[in-house]
Every structure is written in C-alpha cells, then in structure tokens.
Amino acid sequence: MINFELSDYDKAKIDVIKEEGLICRKYARYYDENEDKEIPPDELPEAKDFKPTPNLASTRSEEDSGPSVMAMLYTIYRCWGDYAVKLRQPKMGGLGNAALMAAGTDEQKQRWSNGFLSMAITEPGCGSDPSRVTASAVLDEKTNEWILNGEKIFVTGGVRAGGVVMWATVDKSAGRAGIKSFIVMKGTPGFEVAHKERKLGIRGEDTATYVFSDCRIARDQLLGGNEEVQKKGSGGFRGVMKTFNMTRPAVAAFGIGISEASLDFTRDELEKAGVELDYGSGIGSRSAVAERFMKLEALHEASKLTVLRAAWLADQGQPNNMESSVCKAHAGTAVRQITQGCIDILGPLGVSRDNLVEKWMRDSRIIDIYEGTGQIQRLIIARGLFDYTRDDLN
Ligand SMILES: Cc1cc2nc3c(=O)[nH]c(=O)nc-3n(C[C@H](O)[C@H](O)[C@H](O)COP(=O)(O)OP(=O)(O)OC[C@H]3O[C@@H](n4cnc5c(N)ncnc54)[C@H](O)[C@@H]3O)c2cc1C
C-alpha cells in the first residue's frame, strides 16, 4: 500500500532536520567565499549550534515511512538548508563509507566505519566507464602487502577524509573482473593529496587529487577480502557497483533540497511583490509569472516523487536499479531548470550575492555530473527498459 501522508512522528522528525538545515544555511555564504580555508572537522563553526540528531530507528510505528524513504526526506531537508554545508558535516559519511557498508567484511566495518572515507574511482582517463580504471594493485606475497600505483582525481572530501576506498586493477587482462577496491588510510607512505580543486559550486566541500606511488597496504585492506578474479562475468565489480544503487537517490535528494529552498525563497518574494498564487483559478485568470512559477513547482514535485519511489522500493526489498537512475537523471535536469527558472523570475534578487539563490544554482550543477552523469543514467534506464546488455547499448 502506498501512502503519501507522513505520520505525526515523521513530521516531527522532519521539523528537527529543517531546524538543522537552517543552521547550515547561516554558514552557507561563509563556506562559499572561503573555499581555500581548511577547518578541522571538530572545529567547524556550525558544529556548536547542532542538537543531537534524532535516531532514525527508534520507536517506529506501522504508520511511519520506511527507513529509506525517511533517509531521503532527511537528506532533502538538510540540503534545503544548504547542500554544501550539509555535505561537510562530520557525521555525514562519505561515499567510501557507503562502499564499506555495502561490500566490506564485518571486521572491516568494525575497524573503519567511524571515520570519513572518500571514494576514489575517477582518473584522468576514466570517469563514466569505471571499468577502464588503470591504477594498479600488485600483491607482494613475501610481505603480504598490496602495492598501489596510480592517480585519482575529483575525490569528494578528499582533503578532510581520514581515508579512502580506492579502485585499482589487480589484473588488466581481466577487464572489469580485475577491478577491486582497497581501503587506504591517510598517513600511509606513498599516499599523497596532490591537489585541491577550485570549483563553480559546492565550494564548502573540498575536491582533491590523490597520487599513489608504490603505496604499500596490508593484504586485508582489500574491501570484502575476495582476491579471486573470476574471468567469466563481472566478478567483484558488480559488488562494488552496488554502492551506487544506494547513493544515486541520495544525490537526487541533494538536488531536491536545493530546488525546494530556491522555490520557497522565490514564493516569498512573489508574495511580497503582491503576485497571487491561486492554484484553483483557471489559466485565464493567472498572471504569466504565477504560471511560470507553478510549472517549476510541478517539476519539483515530480522529481521528488521519483526519489521517494526509488527509496520506497528499497524499503520493500525490491530491486530499484532503474528507478535510482530515473530519479538521478530527472533531478539532475530538473534542479538546473528550477534554480535558473527562479533566477529568471527573481531578476536582480536572483543574481545578488546578498541572497543564496545564485549560489544554489551553482551548487546544483554537480547533481547531473557525479555518481554517473545524466547521459549515463539514461543509458542504464534504456538498458533496463529494453532488456539490453551493456554490449548492446553503450
Ligand atoms: C565536484 C566533483 C566531485 C566528484 N567526486 C567524485 C568522487 O568522490 N569520486 C570519484 O571517483 N569521482 C568523483 N567525481 C568524478 C565524476 O564522477 C566524473 O566526473 C563523472 O563520472 C564523469 O566522468 P568524466 O569526468 O571522466 O567524464 P567522461 O566520462 O569523459 O564524460 C564526458 C561527457 O561524455 C558523456 N559520456 C560519456 N560516456 C558516454 C556514453 N557512453 N554515452 C553518452 N554520453 C557519454 C558524459 O555524460 C559527459 O557529458 C567528481 C566530479 C566532480 C566534478
């Protein structure tokens, strides 16, 4: 049974999250304008303002939404406060933490799940197709160590992370089956943060380049522990790709938070300017600006529903690979149209740095790029709809 009504308990929890979102918003401009400033996670200026986060799993009743749906709503409203500030919160795990939880052994989870782990897949010659990873991992049987070599670029949270889940090939001739993930902690000799990007948006979160030069790690730092290369099929590759089924709806939810914040700001300004938003009136009695705004709201609602559907399927224990791509592809385009549409409507107020809408427009651009671009999501959707294999459609 699908129920679009939130329980009182769910609503109360979302209110707490929105309060936290507003704290993030107070610091949004500060981080946008201080991209080069490094602040240790335990000294973040906003940290002192946060109250303890409510426990998702506590005292749930049957009317409450499932944990995945609630996790998406939490994400939306934290990002409604400010996406870039939310991203840098110490309690937010990185993509590497999601990989650890999806594919790590119990012992690995126990050992490494407390710190922030970044995820390093992208290389100068490999992004959309992660099976082209060239970073290498060679096992030294004498010392029981892996020797890592290669360069990783655009690593989210790469500067502040305590460690990384990095992808490397143990056997180039095996293609995607030879790709494994390794957990490498900062301070390991041969692991260097070589560069920090300066970006259009999400400047509150750092993005780094990593270089691995004869970096030696213990044999048991192979994520999941399976050293076997199954040359038939995709072997462990499918396991590590599972991470993204869990995180694509979350990235879409980041975008939905940004678009809801932009719409709320614009709605307030329209009301101040005396523009009536009468949803019951016919098209003939509606102003052009009200009509434009309502179209943006409709786009936002549609996008939000695709995120909640992907999460709801996860809560039902049903596959959601295609729906995760649908919501990510939809949100990537919608949030751009919505933030730019709000600026169109707001005019000077929209581009002024006295307000946050211009920043949210810049922040929103990433939604359609990382964790699979819009084009790649549409490939996955097409393969799912028409039952094509990767070889049929690439
Ligand atoms: C701010 C930021 C943070 C990031 N964080 C991380 C991170 O934490 N970890 C990490 O590993 N990576 C990260 N990335 C990298 C990101 O995931 C890649 O940039 C993205 O996957 C695209 O890869 P690429 O840049 O190599 O582009 P390419 O793969 O070269 O793609 C270029 C263009 O071609 C299109 N294209 C490619 N292949 C196809 C195809 N088969 N069909 C149709 N169109 C296609 C793409 O959609 C894109 O428009 C981050 C990037 C940015 C900008």
PDB file of N, CA and C and ligand atoms in Angstrom, residues 95 118-129 153-157 199 202 207 366 369-376 379 394, ligand 1:
ATOM      1  N   LEU A  95      31.236   8.721   0.441  1.00  0.00           N
ATOM      2  CA  LEU A  95      30.851   7.632  -0.460  1.00  0.00           C
ATOM      3  C   LEU A  95      31.635   6.351  -0.128  1.00  0.00           C
ATOM      4  N   SER A 118      36.543   8.842   1.852  1.00  0.00           N
ATOM      5  CA  SER A 118      36.202   9.287   0.498  1.00  0.00           C
ATOM      6  C   SER A 118      36.216   8.070  -0.432  1.00  0.00           C
ATOM      7  N   MET A 119      35.828   8.296  -1.685  1.00  0.00           N
ATOM      8  CA  MET A 119      35.802   7.205  -2.666  1.00  0.00           C
ATOM      9  C   MET A 119      36.544   7.678  -3.907  1.00  0.00           C
ATOM     10  N   ALA A 120      37.540   6.945  -4.354  1.00  0.00           N
ATOM     11  CA  ALA A 120      38.345   7.401  -5.487  1.00  0.00           C
ATOM     12  C   ALA A 120      38.280   6.382  -6.622  1.00  0.00           C
ATOM     13  N   ILE A 121      37.498   6.728  -7.638  1.00  0.00           N
ATOM     14  CA  ILE A 121      37.370   5.878  -8.825  1.00  0.00           C
ATOM     15  C   ILE A 121      37.948   6.627 -10.036  1.00  0.00           C
ATOM     16  N   THR A 122      37.509   7.893 -10.180  1.00  0.00           N
ATOM     17  CA  THR A 122      37.815   8.663 -11.388  1.00  0.00           C
ATOM     18  C   THR A 122      39.312   8.904 -11.547  1.00  0.00           C
ATOM     19  N   GLU A 123      39.770   8.772 -12.788  1.00  0.00           N
ATOM     20  CA  GLU A 123      41.185   9.007 -13.134  1.00  0.00           C
ATOM     21  C   GLU A 123      41.235   9.946 -14.336  1.00  0.00           C
ATOM     22  N   PRO A 124      42.392  10.477 -14.661  1.00  0.00           N
ATOM     23  CA  PRO A 124      42.450  11.373 -15.824  1.00  0.00           C
ATOM     24  C   PRO A 124      41.860  10.730 -17.095  1.00  0.00           C
ATOM     25  N   GLY A 125      41.960   9.417 -17.253  1.00  0.00           N
ATOM     26  CA  GLY A 125      41.414   8.792 -18.470  1.00  0.00           C
ATOM     27  C   GLY A 125      40.213   7.898 -18.216  1.00  0.00           C
ATOM     28  N   CYS A 126      39.560   8.048 -17.079  1.00  0.00           N
ATOM     29  CA  CYS A 126      38.452   7.133 -16.763  1.00  0.00           C
ATOM     30  C   CYS A 126      37.467   7.795 -15.802  1.00  0.00           C
ATOM     31  N   GLY A 127      36.213   7.958 -16.266  1.00  0.00           N
ATOM     32  CA  GLY A 127      35.192   8.565 -15.407  1.00  0.00           C
ATOM     33  C   GLY A 127      33.886   7.827 -15.543  1.00  0.00           C
ATOM     34  N   SER A 128      33.190   8.067 -16.670  1.00  0.00           N
ATOM     35  CA  SER A 128      31.869   7.452 -16.858  1.00  0.00           C
ATOM     36  C   SER A 128      31.942   5.932 -16.924  1.00  0.00           C
ATOM     37  N   ASP A 129      33.050   5.414 -17.440  1.00  0.00           N
ATOM     38  CA  ASP A 129      33.168   3.963 -17.540  1.00  0.00           C
ATOM     39  C   ASP A 129      34.217   3.477 -16.539  1.00  0.00           C
ATOM     40  N   ILE A 153      41.405  11.494  -9.482  1.00  0.00           N
ATOM     41  CA  ILE A 153      41.057  12.922  -9.499  1.00  0.00           C
ATOM     42  C   ILE A 153      39.619  13.124  -9.038  1.00  0.00           C
ATOM     43  N   PHE A 154      39.296  14.362  -8.680  1.00  0.00           N
ATOM     44  CA  PHE A 154      37.934  14.755  -8.259  1.00  0.00           C
ATOM     45  C   PHE A 154      37.400  13.874  -7.125  1.00  0.00           C
ATOM     46  N   VAL A 155      38.161  13.782  -6.075  1.00  0.00           N
ATOM     47  CA  VAL A 155      37.728  12.968  -4.932  1.00  0.00           C
ATOM     48  C   VAL A 155      36.996  13.878  -3.937  1.00  0.00           C
ATOM     49  N   THR A 156      35.691  13.648  -3.787  1.00  0.00           N
ATOM     50  CA  THR A 156      34.892  14.478  -2.874  1.00  0.00           C
ATOM     51  C   THR A 156      35.344  14.266  -1.436  1.00  0.00           C
ATOM     52  N   GLY A 157      35.570  15.375  -0.743  1.00  0.00           N
ATOM     53  CA  GLY A 157      36.014  15.291   0.663  1.00  0.00           C
ATOM     54  C   GLY A 157      37.414  14.735   0.789  1.00  0.00           C
ATOM     55  N   LYS A 199      36.235  25.351  -7.470  1.00  0.00           N
ATOM     56  CA  LYS A 199      35.046  24.932  -8.231  1.00  0.00           C
ATOM     57  C   LYS A 199      33.982  26.024  -8.428  1.00  0.00           C
ATOM     58  N   ILE A 202      29.336  24.033  -4.830  1.00  0.00           N
ATOM     59  CA  ILE A 202      29.642  23.209  -3.643  1.00  0.00           C
ATOM     60  C   ILE A 202      31.073  23.452  -3.135  1.00  0.00           C
ATOM     61  N   THR A 207      37.411  19.029  -2.961  1.00  0.00           N
ATOM     62  CA  THR A 207      37.529  18.019  -4.027  1.00  0.00           C
ATOM     63  C   THR A 207      39.012  17.906  -4.356  1.00  0.00           C
ATOM     64  N   ILE A 366      26.332  20.159 -10.027  1.00  0.00           N
ATOM     65  CA  ILE A 366      27.033  18.889  -9.816  1.00  0.00           C
ATOM     66  C   ILE A 366      26.079  17.683  -9.830  1.00  0.00           C
ATOM     67  N   ILE A 369      26.332  15.501 -12.663  1.00  0.00           N
ATOM     68  CA  ILE A 369      27.682  15.064 -13.061  1.00  0.00           C
ATOM     69  C   ILE A 369      28.154  13.877 -12.234  1.00  0.00           C
ATOM     70  N   TYR A 370      28.234  14.055 -10.879  1.00  0.00           N
ATOM     71  CA  TYR A 370      28.889  12.939 -10.170  1.00  0.00           C
ATOM     72  C   TYR A 370      27.939  11.785  -9.862  1.00  0.00           C
ATOM     73  N   GLU A 371      28.554  10.666  -9.548  1.00  0.00           N
ATOM     74  CA  GLU A 371      27.851   9.386  -9.402  1.00  0.00           C
ATOM     75  C   GLU A 371      27.045   9.026 -10.650  1.00  0.00           C
ATOM     76  N   GLY A 372      27.653   9.277 -11.788  1.00  0.00           N
ATOM     77  CA  GLY A 372      27.043   8.948 -13.079  1.00  0.00           C
ATOM     78  C   GLY A 372      26.349  10.161 -13.666  1.00  0.00           C
ATOM     79  N   THR A 373      26.811  10.615 -14.822  1.00  0.00           N
ATOM     80  CA  THR A 373      26.190  11.786 -15.459  1.00  0.00           C
ATOM     81  C   THR A 373      24.775  11.431 -15.917  1.00  0.00           C
ATOM     82  N   GLY A 374      24.021  12.460 -16.319  1.00  0.00           N
ATOM     83  CA  GLY A 374      22.658  12.238 -16.829  1.00  0.00           C
ATOM     84  C   GLY A 374      22.654  11.275 -18.008  1.00  0.00           C
ATOM     85  N   GLN A 375      23.653  11.438 -18.902  1.00  0.00           N
ATOM     86  CA  GLN A 375      23.713  10.561 -20.086  1.00  0.00           C
ATOM     87  C   GLN A 375      23.883   9.098 -19.658  1.00  0.00           C
ATOM     88  N   ILE A 376      24.740   8.879 -18.677  1.00  0.00           N
ATOM     89  CA  ILE A 376      24.988   7.500 -18.230  1.00  0.00           C
ATOM     90  C   ILE A 376      23.731   6.938 -17.555  1.00  0.00           C
ATOM     91  N   LEU A 379      21.430   5.815 -20.191  1.00  0.00           N
ATOM     92  CA  LEU A 379      21.860   4.517 -20.766  1.00  0.00           C
ATOM     93  C   LEU A 379      21.354   3.359 -19.892  1.00  0.00           C
ATOM     94  N   ASN A 394      25.981   0.974 -25.427  1.00  0.00           N
ATOM     95  CA  ASN A 394      26.999   1.604 -24.586  1.00  0.00           C
ATOM     96  C   ASN A 394      27.284   3.016 -25.050  1.00  0.00           C
TER      97      ASN A 394
HETATM   98  C1  LIG B   1      32.818  18.147  -7.841  1.00  0.00           C
HETATM   99  C2  LIG B   1      33.058  16.740  -8.273  1.00  0.00           C
HETATM  100  C3  LIG B   1      33.139  15.742  -7.330  1.00  0.00           C
HETATM  101  C4  LIG B   1      33.407  14.414  -7.704  1.00  0.00           C
HETATM  102  N1  LIG B   1      33.536  13.443  -6.745  1.00  0.00           N
HETATM  103  C5  LIG B   1      33.993  12.223  -7.103  1.00  0.00           C
HETATM  104  C6  LIG B   1      34.348  11.257  -6.110  1.00  0.00           C
HETATM  105  O1  LIG B   1      34.177  11.473  -4.912  1.00  0.00           O
HETATM  106  N2  LIG B   1      34.889  10.081  -6.525  1.00  0.00           N
HETATM  107  C7  LIG B   1      35.093   9.801  -7.838  1.00  0.00           C
HETATM  108  O2  LIG B   1      35.591   8.732  -8.138  1.00  0.00           O
HETATM  109  N3  LIG B   1      34.728  10.675  -8.804  1.00  0.00           N
HETATM  110  C8  LIG B   1      34.208  11.886  -8.473  1.00  0.00           C
HETATM  111  N4  LIG B   1      33.891  12.810  -9.438  1.00  0.00           N
HETATM  112  C9  LIG B   1      34.076  12.463 -10.829  1.00  0.00           C
HETATM  113  C10 LIG B   1      32.767  12.232 -11.556  1.00  0.00           C
HETATM  114  O3  LIG B   1      32.134  11.063 -11.076  1.00  0.00           O
HETATM  115  C11 LIG B   1      33.086  12.182 -13.041  1.00  0.00           C
HETATM  116  O4  LIG B   1      33.465  13.490 -13.433  1.00  0.00           O
HETATM  117  C12 LIG B   1      31.918  11.700 -13.869  1.00  0.00           C
HETATM  118  O5  LIG B   1      31.679  10.337 -13.605  1.00  0.00           O
HETATM  119  C13 LIG B   1      32.161  11.877 -15.365  1.00  0.00           C
HETATM  120  O6  LIG B   1      33.378  11.304 -15.728  1.00  0.00           O
HETATM  121  P1  LIG B   1      34.446  12.149 -16.595  1.00  0.00           P
HETATM  122  O7  LIG B   1      34.635  13.450 -15.887  1.00  0.00           O
HETATM  123  O8  LIG B   1      35.636  11.311 -16.840  1.00  0.00           O
HETATM  124  O9  LIG B   1      33.700  12.454 -17.921  1.00  0.00           O
HETATM  125  P2  LIG B   1      33.609  11.499 -19.206  1.00  0.00           P
HETATM  126  O10 LIG B   1      33.328  10.112 -18.821  1.00  0.00           O
HETATM  127  O11 LIG B   1      34.800  11.771 -20.054  1.00  0.00           O
HETATM  128  O12 LIG B   1      32.319  12.104 -19.881  1.00  0.00           O
HETATM  129  C14 LIG B   1      32.333  13.368 -20.588  1.00  0.00           C
HETATM  130  C15 LIG B   1      30.947  13.586 -21.184  1.00  0.00           C
HETATM  131  O13 LIG B   1      30.631  12.477 -22.093  1.00  0.00           O
HETATM  132  C16 LIG B   1      29.406  11.842 -21.702  1.00  0.00           C
HETATM  133  N5  LIG B   1      29.518  10.414 -21.937  1.00  0.00           N
HETATM  134  C17 LIG B   1      30.497   9.582 -21.512  1.00  0.00           C
HETATM  135  N6  LIG B   1      30.249   8.308 -21.903  1.00  0.00           N
HETATM  136  C18 LIG B   1      29.073   8.329 -22.581  1.00  0.00           C
HETATM  137  C19 LIG B   1      28.274   7.330 -23.240  1.00  0.00           C
HETATM  138  N7  LIG B   1      28.649   6.055 -23.241  1.00  0.00           N
HETATM  139  N8  LIG B   1      27.139   7.733 -23.825  1.00  0.00           N
HETATM  140  C20 LIG B   1      26.736   9.026 -23.816  1.00  0.00           C
HETATM  141  N9  LIG B   1      27.458  10.019 -23.224  1.00  0.00           N
HETATM  142  C21 LIG B   1      28.597   9.677 -22.614  1.00  0.00           C
HETATM  143  C22 LIG B   1      29.262  12.154 -20.226  1.00  0.00           C
HETATM  144  O14 LIG B   1      27.916  12.100 -19.823  1.00  0.00           O
HETATM  145  C23 LIG B   1      29.837  13.578 -20.131  1.00  0.00           C
HETATM  146  O15 LIG B   1      28.865  14.505 -20.512  1.00  0.00           O
HETATM  147  C24 LIG B   1      33.557  14.111  -9.080  1.00  0.00           C
HETATM  148  C25 LIG B   1      33.432  15.121 -10.046  1.00  0.00           C
HETATM  149  C26 LIG B   1      33.191  16.408  -9.655  1.00  0.00           C
HETATM  150  C27 LIG B   1      33.083  17.477 -10.726  1.00  0.00           C
END
